[in-house]
C-alpha cells in the first residue's frame, strides 16, 4: 500500500475547526481538496499531516500557529486615509475590504474608524489561531 510523499498529488476531505467551531470543510462542497504535497499549496502543518497517510486513512491533527497562518503581526494593522476609499464607501467595523496596493491584491478587515482614517487589519483571518483538522485521504497520484 502506497503512502503519501512530497511531490504526490493528493485528494483529501477535511473539516477545519477552532475550539470546536467549523471554519471550513470540503464535505459541503461535495469534492475533495486536491493539492501537490511539498509545493506550498496548503499551510505547512496540513501538508505535513498528510505525509505518510494511505488511501482511506483518516486522522485528526492539531496544527500550531507557526505551522498554520502564523502569529498576528501588529505591523499588519495600519491606518489608511479615508481619501484612499471611493466617495460612496460605507465603512463598518468588522467588514472585509479588498483592493490593490503596490500591484498586489489584498484582503483586510476594518478594525476602527476615525475622522480621517480607517484602520485595517491585513493579517490573515486565521492568524494567531491553533487549527484542528479532521482529514481523510481519498486518493494519491
CSV table of N, CA and C in Angstrom, one decimal:
chain,number,residue,atom,x,y,z
A,1,UNK,N,0.9,-1.2,0.0
A,1,UNK,CA,0.0,0.0,0.0
A,1,UNK,C,0.9,1.2,0.0
A,2,UNK,N,0.6,2.2,-0.9
A,2,UNK,CA,1.5,3.3,-1.0
A,2,UNK,C,1.1,4.4,0.0
A,3,UNK,N,2.1,5.2,0.4
A,3,UNK,CA,1.8,6.3,1.3
A,3,UNK,C,2.2,7.6,0.7
A,4,UNK,N,1.6,8.7,1.1
A,4,UNK,CA,1.9,10.0,0.6
A,4,UNK,C,3.3,10.4,0.9
A,5,UNK,N,4.0,10.9,-0.2
A,5,UNK,CA,5.3,11.5,-0.1
A,5,UNK,C,5.2,12.9,-0.7
A,6,UNK,N,6.2,13.7,-0.4
A,6,UNK,CA,6.3,15.0,-1.1
A,6,UNK,C,6.4,14.8,-2.5
A,7,UNK,N,5.7,15.7,-3.3
A,7,UNK,CA,5.6,15.6,-4.7
A,7,UNK,C,4.4,14.8,-5.3
A,8,UNK,N,3.7,14.1,-4.4
A,8,UNK,CA,2.4,13.4,-4.8
A,8,UNK,C,1.3,14.5,-4.9
A,9,UNK,N,0.4,14.2,-5.8
A,9,UNK,CA,-0.9,14.9,-5.8
A,9,UNK,C,-1.9,14.1,-5.0
A,10,UNK,N,-2.5,14.8,-4.1
A,10,UNK,CA,-3.5,14.1,-3.2
A,10,UNK,C,-4.8,14.7,-3.3
A,11,UNK,N,-5.8,13.9,-2.9
A,11,UNK,CA,-7.2,14.5,-2.7
A,11,UNK,C,-7.6,14.1,-1.3
A,12,UNK,N,-8.1,15.1,-0.6
A,12,UNK,CA,-8.5,14.9,0.8
A,12,UNK,C,-9.8,15.5,1.1
A,13,UNK,N,-10.6,14.9,1.9
A,13,UNK,CA,-11.7,15.6,2.5
A,13,UNK,C,-11.2,16.1,3.9
A,14,UNK,N,-11.7,17.2,4.3
A,14,UNK,CA,-11.3,17.8,5.6
A,14,UNK,C,-12.4,18.6,6.2
A,15,UNK,N,-12.3,18.8,7.5
A,15,UNK,CA,-13.1,19.7,8.2
A,15,UNK,C,-12.1,20.4,9.2
A,16,UNK,N,-12.1,21.7,9.1
A,16,UNK,CA,-11.2,22.5,10.0
A,16,UNK,C,-12.0,23.2,11.1
A,17,UNK,N,-11.5,23.1,12.3
A,17,UNK,CA,-12.2,23.7,13.4
A,17,UNK,C,-11.3,24.6,14.3
A,18,UNK,N,-11.9,25.5,15.0
A,18,UNK,CA,-11.2,26.3,16.0
A,18,UNK,C,-12.0,26.2,17.3
A,19,UNK,N,-11.5,25.6,18.3
A,19,UNK,CA,-12.2,25.4,19.5
A,19,UNK,C,-13.6,24.8,19.3
A,20,UNK,N,-13.6,23.8,18.4
A,20,UNK,CA,-14.8,23.0,18.1
A,20,UNK,C,-15.8,23.7,17.1
A,21,UNK,N,-15.5,24.9,16.7
A,21,UNK,CA,-16.4,25.6,15.7
A,21,UNK,C,-15.8,25.4,14.3
A,22,UNK,N,-16.6,24.9,13.4
A,22,UNK,CA,-16.1,24.7,12.0
A,22,UNK,C,-15.9,26.0,11.3
A,23,UNK,N,-14.7,26.2,10.7
A,23,UNK,CA,-14.4,27.4,9.9
A,23,UNK,C,-14.4,27.0,8.4
A,24,UNK,N,-14.2,25.8,8.0
A,24,UNK,CA,-14.1,25.4,6.6
A,24,UNK,C,-14.2,23.8,6.5
A,25,UNK,N,-14.8,23.4,5.5
A,25,UNK,CA,-14.9,21.9,5.2
A,25,UNK,C,-15.1,21.7,3.7
A,26,UNK,N,-14.5,20.6,3.3
A,26,UNK,CA,-14.6,20.2,1.9
A,26,UNK,C,-15.9,19.4,1.7
A,27,UNK,N,-16.4,18.9,2.8
A,27,UNK,CA,-17.6,18.0,2.7
A,27,UNK,C,-18.8,18.7,2.1
A,28,UNK,N,-19.1,19.9,2.5
A,28,UNK,CA,-20.3,20.6,2.0
A,28,UNK,C,-20.2,21.0,0.5
A,29,UNK,N,-18.9,21.0,0.0
A,29,UNK,CA,-18.7,21.3,-1.4
A,29,UNK,C,-18.9,20.0,-2.3
A,30,UNK,N,-18.8,18.8,-1.7
A,30,UNK,CA,-19.0,17.6,-2.4
A,30,UNK,C,-17.8,17.1,-3.2
A,31,UNK,N,-16.7,17.9,-3.1
A,31,UNK,CA,-15.5,17.5,-3.8
A,31,UNK,C,-14.3,17.6,-2.8
A,32,UNK,N,-13.4,16.7,-2.9
A,32,UNK,CA,-12.2,16.8,-2.0
A,32,UNK,C,-11.3,17.9,-2.5
A,33,UNK,N,-10.4,18.4,-1.6
A,33,UNK,CA,-9.4,19.3,-2.0
A,33,UNK,C,-8.2,18.5,-2.6
A,34,UNK,N,-7.8,19.0,-3.7
A,34,UNK,CA,-6.6,18.4,-4.4
A,34,UNK,C,-5.4,19.4,-4.3
A,35,UNK,N,-4.3,18.8,-4.0
A,35,UNK,CA,-3.1,19.6,-4.0
A,35,UNK,C,-1.8,18.8,-4.1
A,36,UNK,N,-0.7,19.4,-4.5
A,36,UNK,CA,0.5,18.7,-4.7
A,36,UNK,C,1.3,18.9,-3.4
A,37,UNK,N,1.7,17.8,-2.7
A,37,UNK,CA,2.4,18.0,-1.5
A,37,UNK,C,3.8,18.5,-1.7
A,38,UNK,N,4.3,19.3,-0.7
A,38,UNK,CA,5.6,19.8,-0.7
A,38,UNK,C,5.8,21.1,-1.6
A,39,UNK,N,4.7,21.6,-2.2
A,39,UNK,CA,4.8,22.7,-3.1
A,39,UNK,C,4.3,24.0,-2.5
A,40,UNK,N,3.9,24.0,-1.2
A,40,UNK,CA,3.4,25.2,-0.5
A,40,UNK,C,2.0,25.6,-0.9
A,41,UNK,N,1.2,24.6,-1.4
A,41,UNK,CA,-0.2,24.9,-1.8
A,41,UNK,C,-1.1,25.0,-0.7
A,42,UNK,N,-0.8,24.4,0.5
A,42,UNK,CA,-1.6,24.4,1.7
A,42,UNK,C,-0.6,24.8,2.8
A,43,UNK,N,-1.2,25.2,4.0
A,43,UNK,CA,-0.3,25.5,5.1
A,43,UNK,C,0.6,24.4,5.5
A,44,UNK,N,1.8,24.7,6.0
A,44,UNK,CA,2.8,23.6,6.3
A,44,UNK,C,2.2,22.5,7.2
A,45,UNK,N,1.5,22.8,8.2
A,45,UNK,CA,1.0,21.8,9.1
A,45,UNK,C,0.1,20.8,8.5
A,46,UNK,N,-0.7,21.3,7.5
A,46,UNK,CA,-1.7,20.5,6.8
A,46,UNK,C,-0.9,19.6,5.8
A,47,UNK,N,0.1,20.1,5.1
A,47,UNK,CA,0.9,19.3,4.2
A,47,UNK,C,1.6,18.2,5.0
A,48,UNK,N,2.2,18.6,6.1
A,48,UNK,CA,2.9,17.6,6.9
A,48,UNK,C,2.0,16.5,7.5
A,49,UNK,N,0.8,16.9,7.7
A,49,UNK,CA,-0.2,15.9,8.3
A,49,UNK,C,-0.5,14.8,7.3
A,50,UNK,N,-0.6,15.1,6.0
A,50,UNK,CA,-0.9,14.1,5.0
A,50,UNK,C,0.2,13.2,4.6
A,51,UNK,N,1.5,13.6,4.9
A,51,UNK,CA,2.7,12.8,4.5
A,51,UNK,C,2.6,11.5,5.3
A,52,UNK,N,2.7,10.4,4.7
A,52,UNK,CA,2.7,9.1,5.3
A,52,UNK,C,1.3,8.5,5.4
A,53,UNK,N,0.3,9.2,5.0
A,53,UNK,CA,-1.1,8.7,5.1
A,53,UNK,C,-1.3,7.7,3.9
A,54,UNK,N,-2.2,6.8,4.1
A,54,UNK,CA,-2.6,5.8,3.0
A,54,UNK,C,-4.1,6.1,2.6
A,55,UNK,N,-4.4,5.7,1.4
A,55,UNK,CA,-5.8,6.0,0.9
A,55,UNK,C,-6.8,5.3,1.8
A,56,UNK,N,-7.8,6.1,2.2
A,56,UNK,CA,-8.9,5.6,3.1
A,56,UNK,C,-8.6,5.9,4.6
A,57,UNK,N,-7.3,6.3,4.9
A,57,UNK,CA,-7.0,6.6,6.2
A,57,UNK,C,-7.6,8.0,6.6
A,58,UNK,N,-8.0,8.1,7.9
A,58,UNK,CA,-8.5,9.4,8.5
A,58,UNK,C,-7.7,9.7,9.7
A,59,UNK,N,-7.5,10.9,10.0
A,59,UNK,CA,-6.8,11.3,11.2
A,59,UNK,C,-7.3,12.7,11.6
A,60,UNK,N,-7.1,13.0,12.9
A,60,UNK,CA,-7.3,14.4,13.4
A,60,UNK,C,-6.0,14.9,13.8
A,61,UNK,N,-5.7,16.2,13.4
A,61,UNK,CA,-4.4,16.8,13.7
A,61,UNK,C,-4.7,18.2,14.3
A,62,UNK,N,-3.8,18.6,15.2
A,62,UNK,CA,-3.9,20.0,15.8
A,62,UNK,C,-2.6,20.7,15.2
A,63,UNK,N,-2.9,21.7,14.5
A,63,UNK,CA,-1.8,22.5,13.8
A,63,UNK,C,-1.5,23.7,14.6
A,64,UNK,N,-0.3,23.9,15.2
A,64,UNK,CA,0.0,25.1,16.0
A,64,UNK,C,0.1,26.3,15.1
A,65,UNK,N,0.0,27.4,15.7
A,65,UNK,CA,0.0,28.7,15.0
A,65,UNK,C,1.2,28.8,14.0
A,66,UNK,N,2.4,28.4,14.4
A,66,UNK,CA,3.6,28.6,13.5
A,66,UNK,C,3.5,27.7,12.3
A,67,UNK,N,2.7,26.7,12.3
A,67,UNK,CA,2.6,25.8,11.1
A,67,UNK,C,1.2,26.0,10.4
A,68,UNK,N,0.5,27.0,10.8
A,68,UNK,CA,-0.8,27.4,10.2
A,68,UNK,C,-0.6,28.7,9.5
A,69,UNK,N,-1.2,29.8,10.0
A,69,UNK,CA,-1.1,31.1,9.3
A,69,UNK,C,-0.2,32.1,10.1
A,70,UNK,N,0.5,31.5,11.0
A,70,UNK,CA,1.5,32.3,11.8
A,70,UNK,C,0.8,33.2,12.9
A,71,UNK,N,1.7,33.8,13.7
A,71,UNK,CA,1.2,34.7,14.7
A,71,UNK,C,0.6,36.0,14.1
A,72,UNK,N,-0.2,36.7,14.9
A,72,UNK,CA,-0.7,38.0,14.5
A,72,UNK,C,0.5,39.0,14.5
A,73,UNK,N,0.6,39.7,13.3
A,73,UNK,CA,1.7,40.7,13.2
A,73,UNK,C,1.1,42.1,13.4
A,74,UNK,N,1.5,42.7,14.5
A,74,UNK,CA,0.9,44.0,14.9
A,74,UNK,C,1.2,45.1,13.8
A,75,UNK,N,2.3,44.9,13.0
A,75,UNK,CA,2.6,45.8,11.9
A,75,UNK,C,1.7,45.7,10.8
A,76,UNK,N,0.9,44.7,10.7
A,76,UNK,CA,-0.1,44.5,9.6
A,76,UNK,C,-1.4,45.2,9.9
A,77,UNK,N,-1.5,45.9,11.0
A,77,UNK,CA,-2.6,46.7,11.3
A,77,UNK,C,-2.2,48.2,11.1
A,78,UNK,N,-2.9,48.8,10.1
A,78,UNK,CA,-2.5,50.1,9.6
A,78,UNK,C,-3.6,51.0,9.4
A,79,UNK,N,-3.4,52.3,9.7
A,79,UNK,CA,-4.4,53.3,9.4
A,79,UNK,C,-4.3,53.8,8.0
A,80,UNK,N,-5.4,53.9,7.3
A,80,UNK,CA,-5.4,54.3,5.9
A,80,UNK,C,-6.3,55.6,5.8
A,81,UNK,N,-5.9,56.5,5.0
A,81,UNK,CA,-6.7,57.7,4.8
A,81,UNK,C,-8.0,57.4,4.2
A,82,UNK,N,-9.1,58.0,4.7
A,82,UNK,CA,-10.4,57.8,4.1
A,82,UNK,C,-10.4,58.3,2.6
A,83,UNK,N,-9.5,59.2,2.3
A,83,UNK,CA,-9.4,59.6,0.9
A,83,UNK,C,-9.0,58.5,-0.1
A,84,UNK,N,-8.4,57.4,0.5
A,84,UNK,CA,-8.0,56.3,-0.3
A,84,UNK,C,-9.2,55.4,-0.7
A,85,UNK,N,-10.3,55.6,-0.2
A,85,UNK,CA,-11.5,54.8,-0.5
A,85,UNK,C,-12.4,55.6,-1.4
A,86,UNK,N,-13.3,54.9,-2.2
A,86,UNK,CA,-14.2,55.6,-3.0
A,86,UNK,C,-15.2,56.5,-2.2
A,87,UNK,N,-15.7,57.6,-2.8
A,87,UNK,CA,-16.5,58.5,-2.1
A,87,UNK,C,-17.8,57.8,-1.5
A,88,UNK,N,-18.3,56.8,-2.2
A,88,UNK,CA,-19.5,56.2,-1.7
A,88,UNK,C,-19.3,55.0,-0.8
A,89,UNK,N,-18.0,54.8,-0.4
A,89,UNK,CA,-17.7,53.7,0.5
A,89,UNK,C,-18.3,53.9,1.9
A,90,UNK,N,-19.0,52.8,2.4
A,90,UNK,CA,-19.6,52.9,3.7
A,90,UNK,C,-18.7,51.9,4.6
A,91,UNK,N,-18.0,52.5,5.5
A,91,UNK,CA,-17.1,51.7,6.4
A,91,UNK,C,-17.9,51.2,7.6
A,92,UNK,N,-17.7,49.9,7.9
A,92,UNK,CA,-18.3,49.2,9.1
A,92,UNK,C,-17.3,48.4,9.7
A,93,UNK,N,-17.1,48.5,11.1
A,93,UNK,CA,-16.2,47.7,11.8
A,93,UNK,C,-16.5,46.3,11.6
A,94,UNK,N,-15.5,45.5,11.3
A,94,UNK,CA,-15.6,44.1,11.1
A,94,UNK,C,-15.8,43.7,9.7
A,95,UNK,N,-16.1,44.7,8.8
A,95,UNK,CA,-16.3,44.4,7.4
A,95,UNK,C,-15.0,44.0,6.7
A,96,UNK,N,-15.0,43.2,5.7
A,96,UNK,CA,-13.9,42.9,4.9
A,96,UNK,C,-13.8,43.9,3.7
A,97,UNK,N,-12.6,44.2,3.4
A,97,UNK,CA,-12.3,45.1,2.2
A,97,UNK,C,-11.3,44.4,1.3
A,98,UNK,N,-11.4,44.6,0.0
A,98,UNK,CA,-10.4,44.1,-0.9
A,98,UNK,C,-9.9,45.3,-1.7
A,99,UNK,N,-8.7,45.1,-2.2
A,99,UNK,CA,-8.1,46.2,-3.1
A,99,UNK,C,-6.8,45.8,-3.6
A,100,UNK,N,-6.1,46.8,-4.1
A,100,UNK,CA,-4.7,46.6,-4.6
A,100,UNK,C,-3.8,47.7,-4.1
A,101,UNK,N,-2.6,47.3,-3.7
A,101,UNK,CA,-1.6,48.2,-3.3
A,101,UNK,C,-0.3,47.7,-3.8
A,102,UNK,N,0.5,48.5,-4.4
A,102,UNK,CA,1.8,48.1,-4.9
A,102,UNK,C,1.7,46.9,-5.9
A,103,UNK,N,0.6,46.9,-6.7
A,103,UNK,CA,0.4,45.8,-7.6
A,103,UNK,C,0.0,44.5,-7.1
A,104,UNK,N,-0.3,44.5,-5.7
A,104,UNK,CA,-0.7,43.2,-5.1
A,104,UNK,C,-2.1,43.3,-4.6
A,105,UNK,N,-2.9,42.3,-4.8
A,105,UNK,CA,-4.3,42.2,-4.2
A,105,UNK,C,-4.2,42.0,-2.7
A,106,UNK,N,-5.1,42.6,-2.0
A,106,UNK,CA,-5.1,42.4,-0.5
A,106,UNK,C,-6.6,42.2,0.0
A,107,UNK,N,-6.7,41.5,1.1
A,107,UNK,CA,-7.9,41.4,1.8
A,107,UNK,C,-7.6,41.9,3.3
A,108,UNK,N,-8.4,42.7,3.8
A,108,UNK,CA,-8.2,43.3,5.1
A,108,UNK,C,-9.6,43.4,5.8
A,109,UNK,N,-9.6,43.5,7.1
A,109,UNK,CA,-10.8,43.8,7.8
A,109,UNK,C,-10.7,45.1,8.6
A,110,UNK,N,-11.8,45.8,8.7
A,110,UNK,CA,-11.8,47.1,9.3
A,110,UNK,C,-11.9,46.9,10.8
A,111,UNK,N,-10.9,47.5,11.5
A,111,UNK,CA,-10.9,47.4,13.0
A,111,UNK,C,-11.3,48.6,13.7
A,112,UNK,N,-11.2,49.8,13.1
A,112,UNK,CA,-11.6,51.0,13.7
A,112,UNK,C,-11.8,52.1,12.6
A,113,UNK,N,-12.7,53.1,13.0
A,113,UNK,CA,-13.0,54.2,12.1
A,113,UNK,C,-12.8,55.5,12.8
A,114,UNK,N,-12.0,56.4,12.3
A,114,UNK,CA,-11.7,57.7,12.9
A,114,UNK,C,-12.2,58.8,12.0
A,115,UNK,N,-12.0,60.0,12.3
A,115,UNK,CA,-12.5,61.1,11.5
A,115,UNK,C,-11.8,61.1,10.1
A,116,UNK,N,-10.5,60.9,10.1
A,116,UNK,CA,-9.8,61.0,8.8
A,116,UNK,C,-9.3,59.6,8.3
A,117,UNK,N,-9.3,58.6,9.1
A,117,UNK,CA,-8.7,57.3,8.8
A,117,UNK,C,-9.6,56.1,9.1
A,118,UNK,N,-9.3,55.1,8.4
A,118,UNK,CA,-9.9,53.8,8.7
A,118,UNK,C,-8.7,52.8,8.9
A,119,UNK,N,-8.8,52.1,10.1
A,119,UNK,CA,-7.7,51.2,10.4
A,119,UNK,C,-8.1,49.8,9.9
A,120,UNK,N,-7.1,49.3,9.1
A,120,UNK,CA,-7.3,48.0,8.5
A,120,UNK,C,-6.3,46.9,9.1
A,121,UNK,N,-6.8,45.7,9.3
A,121,UNK,CA,-6.0,44.6,9.7
A,121,UNK,C,-5.8,43.7,8.5
A,122,UNK,N,-4.5,43.7,8.1
A,122,UNK,CA,-4.1,42.9,6.9
A,122,UNK,C,-3.7,41.5,7.3
A,123,UNK,N,-3.7,41.1,8.6
A,123,UNK,CA,-3.4,39.7,9.0
A,123,UNK,C,-4.4,38.8,8.3
A,124,UNK,N,-4.0,37.5,8.1
A,124,UNK,CA,-4.9,36.5,7.6
A,124,UNK,C,-6.0,36.3,8.7
A,125,UNK,N,-7.2,36.1,8.3
A,125,UNK,CA,-8.3,36.0,9.4
A,125,UNK,C,-8.0,34.8,10.4
A,126,UNK,N,-7.2,33.8,10.0
A,126,UNK,CA,-6.9,32.7,10.9
A,126,UNK,C,-5.5,32.9,11.5
A,127,UNK,N,-4.9,34.0,11.4
A,127,UNK,CA,-3.6,34.2,12.0
A,127,UNK,C,-3.8,34.2,13.5
A,128,UNK,N,-2.8,33.6,14.2
A,128,UNK,CA,-2.8,33.6,15.7
A,128,UNK,C,-3.7,32.5,16.2
A,129,UNK,N,-4.2,31.6,15.3
A,129,UNK,CA,-5.1,30.5,15.8
A,129,UNK,C,-4.5,29.2,15.6
A,130,UNK,N,-4.7,28.3,16.6
A,130,UNK,CA,-4.3,26.9,16.6
A,130,UNK,C,-5.5,26.2,15.9
A,131,UNK,N,-5.3,25.4,14.8
A,131,UNK,CA,-6.3,24.9,14.0
A,131,UNK,C,-6.4,23.3,14.2
A,132,UNK,N,-7.5,22.8,14.2
A,132,UNK,CA,-7.7,21.3,14.2
A,132,UNK,C,-8.4,20.9,12.9
A,133,UNK,N,-7.8,19.9,12.3
A,133,UNK,CA,-8.4,19.3,11.1
A,133,UNK,C,-8.6,17.9,11.2
A,134,UNK,N,-9.8,17.4,10.7
A,134,UNK,CA,-10.1,16.0,10.5
A,134,UNK,C,-9.9,15.8,9.0
A,135,UNK,N,-8.9,14.9,8.7
A,135,UNK,CA,-8.5,14.7,7.3
A,135,UNK,C,-8.8,13.3,6.9
A,136,UNK,N,-9.3,13.1,5.7
A,136,UNK,CA,-9.5,11.7,5.2
A,136,UNK,C,-8.8,11.7,3.8
A,137,UNK,N,-7.8,10.8,3.6
A,137,UNK,CA,-7.1,10.8,2.3
A,137,UNK,C,-8.0,10.0,1.3
A,138,UNK,N,-8.4,10.6,0.2
A,138,UNK,CA,-9.2,10.0,-0.8
A,138,UNK,C,-8.4,9.3,-1.9
A,139,UNK,N,-7.3,10.0,-2.3
A,139,UNK,CA,-6.5,9.4,-3.4
A,139,UNK,C,-5.1,10.0,-3.4
A,140,UNK,N,-4.2,9.2,-4.0
A,140,UNK,CA,-2.8,9.7,-4.2
A,140,UNK,C,-2.5,9.4,-5.7
A,141,UNK,N,-1.9,10.4,-6.4
A,141,UNK,CA,-1.5,10.2,-7.8
A,141,UNK,C,-0.1,10.7,-7.9
